[in-house]
Short mmCIF file of C-alpha atoms in Angstrom, two decimals:
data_model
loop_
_atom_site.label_atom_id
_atom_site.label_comp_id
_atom_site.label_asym_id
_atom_site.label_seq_id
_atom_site.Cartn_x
_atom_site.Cartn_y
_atom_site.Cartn_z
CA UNK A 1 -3.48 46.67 -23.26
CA UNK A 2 -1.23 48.20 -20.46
CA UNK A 3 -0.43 46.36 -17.71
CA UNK A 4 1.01 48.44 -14.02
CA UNK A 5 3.10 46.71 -11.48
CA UNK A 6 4.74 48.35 -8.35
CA UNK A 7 8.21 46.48 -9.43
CA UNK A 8 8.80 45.84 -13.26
CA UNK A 9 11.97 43.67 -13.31
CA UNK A 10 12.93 43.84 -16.90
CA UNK A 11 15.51 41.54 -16.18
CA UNK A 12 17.51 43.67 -19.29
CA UNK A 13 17.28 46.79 -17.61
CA UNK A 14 17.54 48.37 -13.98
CA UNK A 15 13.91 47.29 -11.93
CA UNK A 16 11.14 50.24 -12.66
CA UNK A 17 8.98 51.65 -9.59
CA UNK A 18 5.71 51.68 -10.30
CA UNK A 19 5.98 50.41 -13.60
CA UNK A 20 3.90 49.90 -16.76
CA UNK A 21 4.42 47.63 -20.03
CA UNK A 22 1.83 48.32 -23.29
CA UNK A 23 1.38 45.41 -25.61
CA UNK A 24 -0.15 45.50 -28.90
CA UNK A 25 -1.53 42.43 -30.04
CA UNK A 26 1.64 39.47 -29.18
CA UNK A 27 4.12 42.62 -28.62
CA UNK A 28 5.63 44.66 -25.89
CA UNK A 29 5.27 48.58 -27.37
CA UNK A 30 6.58 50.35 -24.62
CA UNK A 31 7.91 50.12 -21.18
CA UNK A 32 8.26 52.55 -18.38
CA UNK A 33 6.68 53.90 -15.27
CA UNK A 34 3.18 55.08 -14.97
CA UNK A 35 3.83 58.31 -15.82
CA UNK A 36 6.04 57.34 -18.69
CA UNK A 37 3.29 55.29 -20.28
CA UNK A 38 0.29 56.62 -19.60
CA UNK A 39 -3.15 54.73 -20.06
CA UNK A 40 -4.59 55.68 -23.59
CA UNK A 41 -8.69 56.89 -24.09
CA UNK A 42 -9.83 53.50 -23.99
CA UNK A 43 -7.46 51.07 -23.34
CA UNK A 44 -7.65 48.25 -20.96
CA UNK A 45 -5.89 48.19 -17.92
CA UNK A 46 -4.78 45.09 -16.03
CA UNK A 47 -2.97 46.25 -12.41
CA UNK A 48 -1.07 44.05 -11.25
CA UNK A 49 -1.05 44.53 -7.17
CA UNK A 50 1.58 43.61 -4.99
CA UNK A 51 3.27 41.97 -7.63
CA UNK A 52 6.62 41.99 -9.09
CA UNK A 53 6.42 41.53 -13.13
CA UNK A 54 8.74 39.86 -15.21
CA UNK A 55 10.24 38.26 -18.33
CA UNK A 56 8.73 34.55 -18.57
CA UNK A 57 11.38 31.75 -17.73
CA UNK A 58 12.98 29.88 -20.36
CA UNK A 59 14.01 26.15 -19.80
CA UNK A 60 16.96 25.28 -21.88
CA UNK A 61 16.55 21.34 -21.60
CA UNK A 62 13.88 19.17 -20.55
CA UNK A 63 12.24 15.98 -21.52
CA UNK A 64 8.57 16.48 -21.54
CA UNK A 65 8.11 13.04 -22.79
CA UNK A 66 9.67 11.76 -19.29
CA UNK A 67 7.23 13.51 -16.87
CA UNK A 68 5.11 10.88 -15.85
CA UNK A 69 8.22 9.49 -14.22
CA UNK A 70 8.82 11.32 -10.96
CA UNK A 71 10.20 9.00 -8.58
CA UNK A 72 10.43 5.89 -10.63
CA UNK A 73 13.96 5.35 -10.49
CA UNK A 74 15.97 5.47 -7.62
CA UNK A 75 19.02 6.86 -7.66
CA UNK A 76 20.86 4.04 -9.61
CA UNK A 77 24.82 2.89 -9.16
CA UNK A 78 25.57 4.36 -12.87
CA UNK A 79 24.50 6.21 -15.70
CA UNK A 80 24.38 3.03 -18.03
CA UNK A 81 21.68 1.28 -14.90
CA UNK A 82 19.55 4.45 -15.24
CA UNK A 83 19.60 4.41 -18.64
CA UNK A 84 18.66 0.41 -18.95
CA UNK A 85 15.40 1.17 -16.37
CA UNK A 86 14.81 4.42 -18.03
CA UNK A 87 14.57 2.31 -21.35
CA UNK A 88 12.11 -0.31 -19.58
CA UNK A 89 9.75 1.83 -18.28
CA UNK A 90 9.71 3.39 -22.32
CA UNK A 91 8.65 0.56 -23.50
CA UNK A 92 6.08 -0.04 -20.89
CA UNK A 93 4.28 3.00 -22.07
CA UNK A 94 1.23 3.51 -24.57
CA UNK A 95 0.83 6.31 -26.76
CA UNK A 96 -1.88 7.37 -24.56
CA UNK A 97 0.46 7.41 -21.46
CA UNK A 98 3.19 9.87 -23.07
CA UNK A 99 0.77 12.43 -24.66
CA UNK A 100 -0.33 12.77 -21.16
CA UNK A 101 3.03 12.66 -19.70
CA UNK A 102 3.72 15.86 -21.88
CA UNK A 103 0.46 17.40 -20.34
CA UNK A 104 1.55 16.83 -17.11
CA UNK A 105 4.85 18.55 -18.28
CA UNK A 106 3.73 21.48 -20.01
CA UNK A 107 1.14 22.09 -16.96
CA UNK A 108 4.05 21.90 -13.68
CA UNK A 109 6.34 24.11 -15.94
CA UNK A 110 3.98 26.85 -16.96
CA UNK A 111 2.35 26.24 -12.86
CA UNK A 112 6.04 27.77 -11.71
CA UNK A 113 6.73 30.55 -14.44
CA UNK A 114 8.33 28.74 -17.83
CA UNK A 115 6.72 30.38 -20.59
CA UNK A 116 9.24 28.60 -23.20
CA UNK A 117 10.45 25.10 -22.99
CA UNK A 118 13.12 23.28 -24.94
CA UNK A 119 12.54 19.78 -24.93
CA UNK A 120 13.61 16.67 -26.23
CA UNK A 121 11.22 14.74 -28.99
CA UNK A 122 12.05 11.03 -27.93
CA UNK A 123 8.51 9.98 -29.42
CA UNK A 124 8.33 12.40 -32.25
CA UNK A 125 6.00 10.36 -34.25
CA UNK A 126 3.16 11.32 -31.81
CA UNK A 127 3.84 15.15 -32.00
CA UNK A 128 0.51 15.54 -34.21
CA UNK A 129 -1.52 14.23 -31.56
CA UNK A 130 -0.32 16.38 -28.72
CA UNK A 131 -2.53 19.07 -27.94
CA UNK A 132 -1.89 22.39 -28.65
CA UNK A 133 0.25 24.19 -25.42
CA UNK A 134 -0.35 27.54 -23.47
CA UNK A 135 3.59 28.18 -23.15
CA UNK A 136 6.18 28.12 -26.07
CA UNK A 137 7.82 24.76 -27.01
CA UNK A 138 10.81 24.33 -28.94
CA UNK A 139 10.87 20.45 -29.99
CA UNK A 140 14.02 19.30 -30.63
CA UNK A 141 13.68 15.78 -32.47
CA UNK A 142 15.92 12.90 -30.71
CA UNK A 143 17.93 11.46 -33.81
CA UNK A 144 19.87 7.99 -32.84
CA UNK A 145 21.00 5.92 -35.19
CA UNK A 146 22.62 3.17 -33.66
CA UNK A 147 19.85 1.91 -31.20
CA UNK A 148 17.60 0.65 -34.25
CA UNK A 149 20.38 -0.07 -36.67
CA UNK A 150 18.94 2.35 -39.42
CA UNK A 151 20.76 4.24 -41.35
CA UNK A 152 22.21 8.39 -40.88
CA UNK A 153 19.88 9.08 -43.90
CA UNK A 154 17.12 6.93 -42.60
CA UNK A 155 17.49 9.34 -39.39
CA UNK A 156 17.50 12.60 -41.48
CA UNK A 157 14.03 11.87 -43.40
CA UNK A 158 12.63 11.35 -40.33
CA UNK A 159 12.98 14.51 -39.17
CA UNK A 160 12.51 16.44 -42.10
CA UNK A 161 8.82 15.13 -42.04
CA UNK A 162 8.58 15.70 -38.84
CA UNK A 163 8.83 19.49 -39.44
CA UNK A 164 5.92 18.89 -41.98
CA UNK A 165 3.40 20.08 -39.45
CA UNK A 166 0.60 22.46 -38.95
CA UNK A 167 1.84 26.37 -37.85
CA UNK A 168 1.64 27.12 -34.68
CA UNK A 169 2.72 30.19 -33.28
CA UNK A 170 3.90 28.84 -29.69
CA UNK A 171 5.23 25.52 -31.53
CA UNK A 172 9.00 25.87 -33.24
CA UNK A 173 11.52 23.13 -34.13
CA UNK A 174 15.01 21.68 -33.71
CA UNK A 175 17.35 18.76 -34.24
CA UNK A 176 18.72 16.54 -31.29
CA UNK A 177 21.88 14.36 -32.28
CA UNK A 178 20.93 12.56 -28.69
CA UNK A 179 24.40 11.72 -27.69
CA UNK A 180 28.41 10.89 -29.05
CA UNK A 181 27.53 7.50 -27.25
CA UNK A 182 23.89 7.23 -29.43
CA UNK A 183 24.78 9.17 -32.86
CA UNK A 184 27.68 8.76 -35.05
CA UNK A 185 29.53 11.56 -36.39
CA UNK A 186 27.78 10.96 -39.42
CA UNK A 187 24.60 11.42 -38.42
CA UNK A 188 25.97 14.56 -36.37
CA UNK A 189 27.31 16.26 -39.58
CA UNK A 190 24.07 15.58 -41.37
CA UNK A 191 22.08 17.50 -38.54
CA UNK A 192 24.79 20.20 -39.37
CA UNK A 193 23.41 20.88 -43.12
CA UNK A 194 20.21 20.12 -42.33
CA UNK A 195 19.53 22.27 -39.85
CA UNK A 196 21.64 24.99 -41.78
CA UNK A 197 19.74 24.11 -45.09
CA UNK A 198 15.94 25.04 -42.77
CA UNK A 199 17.67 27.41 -40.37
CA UNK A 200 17.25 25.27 -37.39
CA UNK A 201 18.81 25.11 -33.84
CA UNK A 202 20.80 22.18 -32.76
CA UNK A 203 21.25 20.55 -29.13
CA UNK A 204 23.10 17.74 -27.90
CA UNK A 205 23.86 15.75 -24.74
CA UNK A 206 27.92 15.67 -23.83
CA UNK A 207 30.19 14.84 -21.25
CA UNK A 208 27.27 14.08 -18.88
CA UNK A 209 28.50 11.22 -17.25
CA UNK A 210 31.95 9.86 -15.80
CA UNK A 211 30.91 6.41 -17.93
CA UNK A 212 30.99 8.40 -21.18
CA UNK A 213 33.93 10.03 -20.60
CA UNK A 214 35.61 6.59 -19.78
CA UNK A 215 34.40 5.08 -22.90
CA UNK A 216 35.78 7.56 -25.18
CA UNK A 217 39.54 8.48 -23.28
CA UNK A 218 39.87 5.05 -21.94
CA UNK A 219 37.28 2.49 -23.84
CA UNK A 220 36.41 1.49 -20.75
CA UNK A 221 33.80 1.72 -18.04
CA UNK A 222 30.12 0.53 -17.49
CA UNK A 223 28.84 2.52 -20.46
CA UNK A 224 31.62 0.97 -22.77
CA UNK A 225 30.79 -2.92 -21.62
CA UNK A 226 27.08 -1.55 -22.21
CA UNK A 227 26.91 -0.30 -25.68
CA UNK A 228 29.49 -3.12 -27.11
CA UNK A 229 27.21 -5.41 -25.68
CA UNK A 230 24.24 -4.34 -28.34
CA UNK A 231 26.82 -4.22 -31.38
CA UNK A 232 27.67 -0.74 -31.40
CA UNK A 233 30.70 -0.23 -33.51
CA UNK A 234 33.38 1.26 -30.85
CA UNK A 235 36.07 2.25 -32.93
CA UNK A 236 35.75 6.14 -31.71
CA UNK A 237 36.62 5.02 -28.14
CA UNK A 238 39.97 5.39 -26.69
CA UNK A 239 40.99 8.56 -28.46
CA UNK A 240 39.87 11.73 -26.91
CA UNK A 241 36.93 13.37 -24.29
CA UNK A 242 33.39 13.02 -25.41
CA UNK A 243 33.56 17.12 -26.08
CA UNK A 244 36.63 16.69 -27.38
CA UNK A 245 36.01 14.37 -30.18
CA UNK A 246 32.50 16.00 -31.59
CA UNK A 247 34.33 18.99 -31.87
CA UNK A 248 37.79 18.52 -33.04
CA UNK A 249 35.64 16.03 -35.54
CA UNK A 250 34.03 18.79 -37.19
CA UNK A 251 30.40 17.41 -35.20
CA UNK A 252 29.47 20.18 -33.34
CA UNK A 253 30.68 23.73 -33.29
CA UNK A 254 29.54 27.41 -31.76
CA UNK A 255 25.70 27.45 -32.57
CA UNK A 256 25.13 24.47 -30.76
CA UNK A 257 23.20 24.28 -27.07
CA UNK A 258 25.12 21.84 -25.34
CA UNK A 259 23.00 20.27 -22.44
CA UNK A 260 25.30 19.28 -18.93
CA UNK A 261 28.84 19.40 -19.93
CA UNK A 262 29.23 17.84 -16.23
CA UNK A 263 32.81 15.49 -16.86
CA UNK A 264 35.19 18.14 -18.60
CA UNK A 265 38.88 17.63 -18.37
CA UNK A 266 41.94 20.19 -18.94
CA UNK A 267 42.30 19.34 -22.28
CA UNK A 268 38.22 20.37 -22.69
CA UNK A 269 39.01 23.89 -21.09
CA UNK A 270 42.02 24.45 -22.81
CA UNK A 271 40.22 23.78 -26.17
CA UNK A 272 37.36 26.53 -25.04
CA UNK A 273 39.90 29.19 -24.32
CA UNK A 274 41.49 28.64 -27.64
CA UNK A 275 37.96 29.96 -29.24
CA UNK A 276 36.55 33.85 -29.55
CA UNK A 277 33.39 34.47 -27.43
CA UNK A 278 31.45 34.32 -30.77
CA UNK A 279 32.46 30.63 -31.56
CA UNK A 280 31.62 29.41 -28.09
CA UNK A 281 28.92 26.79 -27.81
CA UNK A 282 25.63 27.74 -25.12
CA UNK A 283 25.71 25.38 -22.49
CA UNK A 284 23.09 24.03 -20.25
CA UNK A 285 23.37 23.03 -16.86
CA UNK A 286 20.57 20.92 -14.73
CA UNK A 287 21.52 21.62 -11.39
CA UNK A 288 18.84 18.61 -9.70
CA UNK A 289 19.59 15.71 -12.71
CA UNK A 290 23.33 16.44 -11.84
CA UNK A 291 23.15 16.58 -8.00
CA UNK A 292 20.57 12.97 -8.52
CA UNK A 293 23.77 11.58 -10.20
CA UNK A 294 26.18 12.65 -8.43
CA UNK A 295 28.41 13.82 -10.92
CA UNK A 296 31.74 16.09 -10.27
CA UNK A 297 30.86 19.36 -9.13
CA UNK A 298 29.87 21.55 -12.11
CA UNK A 299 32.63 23.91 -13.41
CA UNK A 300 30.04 27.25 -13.69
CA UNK A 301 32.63 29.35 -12.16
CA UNK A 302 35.54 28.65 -14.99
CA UNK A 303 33.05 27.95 -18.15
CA UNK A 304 32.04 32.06 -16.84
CA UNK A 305 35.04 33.28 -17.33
CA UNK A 306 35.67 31.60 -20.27
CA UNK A 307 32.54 33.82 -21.90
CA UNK A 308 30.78 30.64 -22.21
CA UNK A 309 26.78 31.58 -22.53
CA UNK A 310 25.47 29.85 -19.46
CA UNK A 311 22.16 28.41 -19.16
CA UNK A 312 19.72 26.70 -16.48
CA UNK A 313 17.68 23.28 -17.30
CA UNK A 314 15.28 20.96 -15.30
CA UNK A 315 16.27 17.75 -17.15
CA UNK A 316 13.08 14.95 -16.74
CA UNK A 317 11.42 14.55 -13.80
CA UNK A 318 13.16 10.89 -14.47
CA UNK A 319 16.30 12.32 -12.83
CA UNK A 320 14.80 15.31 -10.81
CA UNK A 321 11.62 16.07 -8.62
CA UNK A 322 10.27 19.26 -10.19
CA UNK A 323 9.98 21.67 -13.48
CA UNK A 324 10.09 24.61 -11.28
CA UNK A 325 13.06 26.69 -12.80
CA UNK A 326 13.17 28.80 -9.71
CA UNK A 327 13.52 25.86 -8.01
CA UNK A 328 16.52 25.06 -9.84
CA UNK A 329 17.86 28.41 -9.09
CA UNK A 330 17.98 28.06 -5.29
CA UNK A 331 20.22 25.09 -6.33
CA UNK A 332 22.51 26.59 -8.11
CA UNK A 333 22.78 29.13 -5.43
CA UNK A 334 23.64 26.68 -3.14
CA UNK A 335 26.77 25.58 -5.43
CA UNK A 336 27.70 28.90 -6.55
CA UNK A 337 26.93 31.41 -3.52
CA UNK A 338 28.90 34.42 -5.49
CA UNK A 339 26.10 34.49 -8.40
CA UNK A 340 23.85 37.45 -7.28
CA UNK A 341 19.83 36.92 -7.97
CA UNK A 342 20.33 39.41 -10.86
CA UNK A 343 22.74 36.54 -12.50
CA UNK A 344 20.85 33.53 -11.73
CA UNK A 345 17.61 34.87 -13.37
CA UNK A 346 19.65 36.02 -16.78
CA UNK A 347 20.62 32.02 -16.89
CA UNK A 348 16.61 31.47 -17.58
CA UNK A 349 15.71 34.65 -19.69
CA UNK A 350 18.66 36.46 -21.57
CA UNK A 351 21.03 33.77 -21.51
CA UNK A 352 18.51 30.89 -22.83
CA UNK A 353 17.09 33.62 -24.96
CA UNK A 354 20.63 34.35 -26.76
CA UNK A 355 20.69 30.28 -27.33
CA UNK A 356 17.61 30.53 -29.29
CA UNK A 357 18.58 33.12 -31.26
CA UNK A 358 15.60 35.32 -29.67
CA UNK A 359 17.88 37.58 -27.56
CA UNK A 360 15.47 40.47 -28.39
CA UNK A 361 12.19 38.99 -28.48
CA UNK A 362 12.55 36.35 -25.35
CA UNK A 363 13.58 36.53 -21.64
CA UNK A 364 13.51 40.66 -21.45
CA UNK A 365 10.86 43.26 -21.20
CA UNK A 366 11.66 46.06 -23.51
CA UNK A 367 9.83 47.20 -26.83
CA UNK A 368 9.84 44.94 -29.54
CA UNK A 369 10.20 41.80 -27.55
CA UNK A 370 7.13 38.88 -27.52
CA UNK A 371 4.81 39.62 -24.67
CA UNK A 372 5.72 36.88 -22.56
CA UNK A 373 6.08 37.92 -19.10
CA UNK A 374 4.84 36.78 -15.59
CA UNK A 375 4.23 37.90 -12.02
CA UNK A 376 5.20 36.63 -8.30
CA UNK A 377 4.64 38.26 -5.11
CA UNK A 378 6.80 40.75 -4.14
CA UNK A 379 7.72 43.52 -1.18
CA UNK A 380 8.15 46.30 -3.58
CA UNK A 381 11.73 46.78 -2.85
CA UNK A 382 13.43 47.54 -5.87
CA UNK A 383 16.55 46.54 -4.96
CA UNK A 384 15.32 43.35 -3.41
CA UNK A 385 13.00 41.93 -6.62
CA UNK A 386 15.21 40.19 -7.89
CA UNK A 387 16.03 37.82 -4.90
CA UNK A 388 12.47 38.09 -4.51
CA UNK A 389 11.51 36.53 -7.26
CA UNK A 390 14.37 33.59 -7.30
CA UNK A 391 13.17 32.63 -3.27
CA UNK A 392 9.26 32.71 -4.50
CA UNK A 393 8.26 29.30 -3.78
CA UNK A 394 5.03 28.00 -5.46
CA UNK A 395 2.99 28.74 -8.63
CA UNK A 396 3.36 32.11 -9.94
CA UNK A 397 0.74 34.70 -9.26
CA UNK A 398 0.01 35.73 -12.93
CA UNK A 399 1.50 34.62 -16.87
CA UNK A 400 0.91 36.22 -20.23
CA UNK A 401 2.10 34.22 -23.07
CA UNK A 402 2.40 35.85 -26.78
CA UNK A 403 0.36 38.63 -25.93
CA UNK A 404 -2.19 36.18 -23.89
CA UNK A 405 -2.97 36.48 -20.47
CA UNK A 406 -2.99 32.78 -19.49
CA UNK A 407 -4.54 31.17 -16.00
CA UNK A 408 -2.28 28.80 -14.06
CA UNK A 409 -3.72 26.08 -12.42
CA UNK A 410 -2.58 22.96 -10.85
CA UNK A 411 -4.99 20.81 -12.87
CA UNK A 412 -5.12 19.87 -16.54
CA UNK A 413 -3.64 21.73 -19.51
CA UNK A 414 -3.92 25.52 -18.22
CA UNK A 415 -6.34 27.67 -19.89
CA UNK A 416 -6.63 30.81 -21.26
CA UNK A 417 -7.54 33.60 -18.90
#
C-alpha cells in the first residue's frame, strides 16, 4: 500500500512536500516524496487530499475505566474529597457500566488522533471481557495493597494472572504501583523484579497533590487525617517528599513513567540533577487534571533542562473534559508559550514513544516503524503543519492503526475502514 499526502509531518524528520509512505503488511517500508517512492505495478494507492499526515498520538496516562465520569465531580476543596466521591461513584458501578465506560474511552481518544493509550487497570479482573480495541492499549494493572488489607504477595499474583491472557497484537501490559500514599515500598520493590523478571514497563502516580506532599514532609494535611483514618500504617510520613522517598528508598528508579510530578520541592530538583540523562525517570504531565485541581504551576520549563523525557497525558475524564491530546496541547501552550508546535507534538509521539521503549516503532514515520499514523486538515504549508496540526480542532480526518486503515466515528467502538 502507498499512501500520498501534500504535507508528510514525520514528526522525526523535516515535513516532506508532496509526500508518500509504503507499508507492507503492519510496517512503514519507505518514506519520501512522490517521486522518491514511486507507486509499484499494482499497488494500491490511498491519496490523501488536503491533508497533512502524521505519526498517531500517544497518551502517556489515562484512566479508561473513569470515562463515563465527565462532569460528575465538581471541582472539590482537596485531593483527599475527590478521591472519597471518586471512590463512591466506583462502587456505584456494575461491571456492565465500566466495560462501557472503556468503550466510550477508547472511542473519544481514537475520534481526536490517539492511536496508543496508556491506561490505568483499576478493574483488571474484567479485562477478558472488554472488547477487542481499534487503537493500541498498554494496560497498566493498579496494584494497592493497603485499601483491601491483602498482602504485597497477594498483590503480585494478581497481576501475574492477569498477564495470562489471549495475544493481541494492539493489547500489551504493565504494572501500576498506584501511589506512595496506596502501595508500600514493599509492594513497589516487588513490581521492580517482577516486571524485570517479564520485561514489563512500570508507572506510578507521585507528587500529584499538595496533600501528599504534606503527609510525607510534614505528616500532616487532609490526605494524612484521611488515610490514618482507615488504618493505614503511617510510619513513612514525616521524613522526606513523596519523590523523594520512592526513590532514595530504592522504589522507583530511571525506567519508570512517572505520571504528574505537579508538588516538587528543591530538594526533588536537586536530586534529578544529581542523575545522568540515562537514569532519569519519563514523566507525564496532564495539563487539564492539573489546571481542574489547581495545583502549583507545573515546572516543564526546569524538568527540560534537566533532560528529563517529557510527556503529555489526558488523565480521566473524572478530572478533565476531553481525551483529545491536541486538546491538551493548546493547554500546555498556554502555560509554556516558548514550546514551538514542533515540541509540543514530540511530547505525544517521540517522547511517549521513548517511555515505552518503542522509540523506533511508535510516534515517527520512518522505515521500520509500526504503521500507525493519522491525518488532519491542513494548508499545505510546510513550515506551518506543524501548528497546523496542534490548532486542528475536532476528529481527525483519517487513522491507520498497525497497518489498518481504521474509520473514526463519533458512535460506538470505531470500525475498521
Amino acid at each position: 500500500m502507498l499512501i500520498q499526502a501534500p504535507v508528510v509531518l514525520p514528526v522525526s524528520a523535516a515535513p516532506i512536500r508532496n509526500g508518500a509512505v509504503r507499508i507492507l503488511c503492519n510496517k512503514i517500508t519507505a518514506v519520501g516524496t512522490w517521486a522518491d517512492v514511486p507507486a509499484l505495478h499494482g499497488e494500491e494507492i490511498i491519496r490523501l487530499e488536503d491533508q497533512i499526515l502524521l505519526p498517531g498520538l500517544i497518551n502517556a496516562h489515562c484512566h479508561l475505566d473513569y470515562s463515563c465520569m465527565r462532569d460528575a465531580i465538581a471541582r472539590p476543596k482537596s485531593f483527599s474529597a475527590w478521591i472519597k466521591k471518586l471512590n463512591s461513584i466506583k462502587r456505584q458501578l456494575s461491571d456492565g457500566d465500566i466495560i462501557e465506560s472503556i468503550a466510550r474511552g477508547v472511542e473519544e481518544a481514537q475520534l481526536f488522533g490517539t492511536t496508543t493509550v496508556c491506561s490505568m487497570a483499576a478493574f483488571p479482573e474484567l479485562m477478558s471481557r472488554v472488547p477487542e480495541s481499534p487503537i493500541r492499549v498498554w494496560w497498566f494493572y493498579e496494584m494497592i495493597d493497603i485499601k483491601h488489607r491483602v498482602t504485597s504477595e497477594e498483590v503480585v499474583a494478581g497481576a501475574l494472572s492477569f498477564f495470562d491472557q489471549k495475544q493481541d497484537p494492539l493489547r500489551s501490559f504493565g504494572l501500576n504501583p498506584h501511589a506512595p500514599y496506596t502501595a508500600s515500598l514493599l509492594l513497589y520493590r516487588m513490581a521492580r523484579t517482577c516486571a524485570a523478571a517479564n520485561n514489563m514497563l512500570l508507572t506510578t502516580h507521585v507528587s500529584e497533590s499538595a496533600g501528599e506532599s504534606d503527609m510525607f514532609r510534614h505528616a500532616r494535611g487532609d490526605l494524612f487525617e484521611f488515610l490514618n483514618e482507615i488504618d493505614r500504617p503511617m510510619h513513612d510520613c514525616g521524613h522526606d517528599t513523596p519523590f523523594g522517598w520512592l526513590w532514595r528508598n530504592g522504589a522507583i528508579g530511571g525506567d519508570w513513567i512517572l505520571a504528574h510530578m505537579n508538588e516538587l520541592e528543591s530538594s526533588d530538583f536537586s536530586l534529578l540533577e544529581t542523575l545522568s540523562t540515562d537514569a532519569l525517570p519519563h514523566v507525564v504531565h496532564c495539563p487539564g487534571s492539573h489546571a481542574y485541581f489547581g495545583h502549583r504551576p507545573f515546572a516543564f520549563s526546569r524538568l527540560k533542562r534537566i533532560g528529563v523525557n517529557l510527556c503529555i497525558g489526558t488523565d480521566s475524564l473524572a478530572s478533565t473534559n476531553t481525551l483529545s491530546l491536541l486538546e491538551e496541547l493548546r493547554r500546555l501552550s498556554a502555560t509554556e508559550p516558548s514550546l514551538g508546535a514542533d515540541e509540543l507534538l514530540e511530547t505525544v509521539t517521540l517522547a511517549p514513544a521513548k517511555a515505552l521503549r518503542k522509540h523506533d516503532k511508535l510516534g515517527c514515520i520512518k522505515p521500520g516503524a509500526l504503521a500507525d499514523m493519522i491525518a488532519v486538515p491542513g494548508t499545505g504549508s510546510l513550515s506551518e503543519a506543524a501548528a497546523e496540526v496542534v490548532n486542528h480542532r475536532g476528529p481527525v480526518s483519517w487513522m491507520m492503526v498497525n497497518g489498518r486503515v481504521r474509520s473514526v466515528s463519533a458512535s460506538g467502538f470505531s470500525r475498521q475502514g
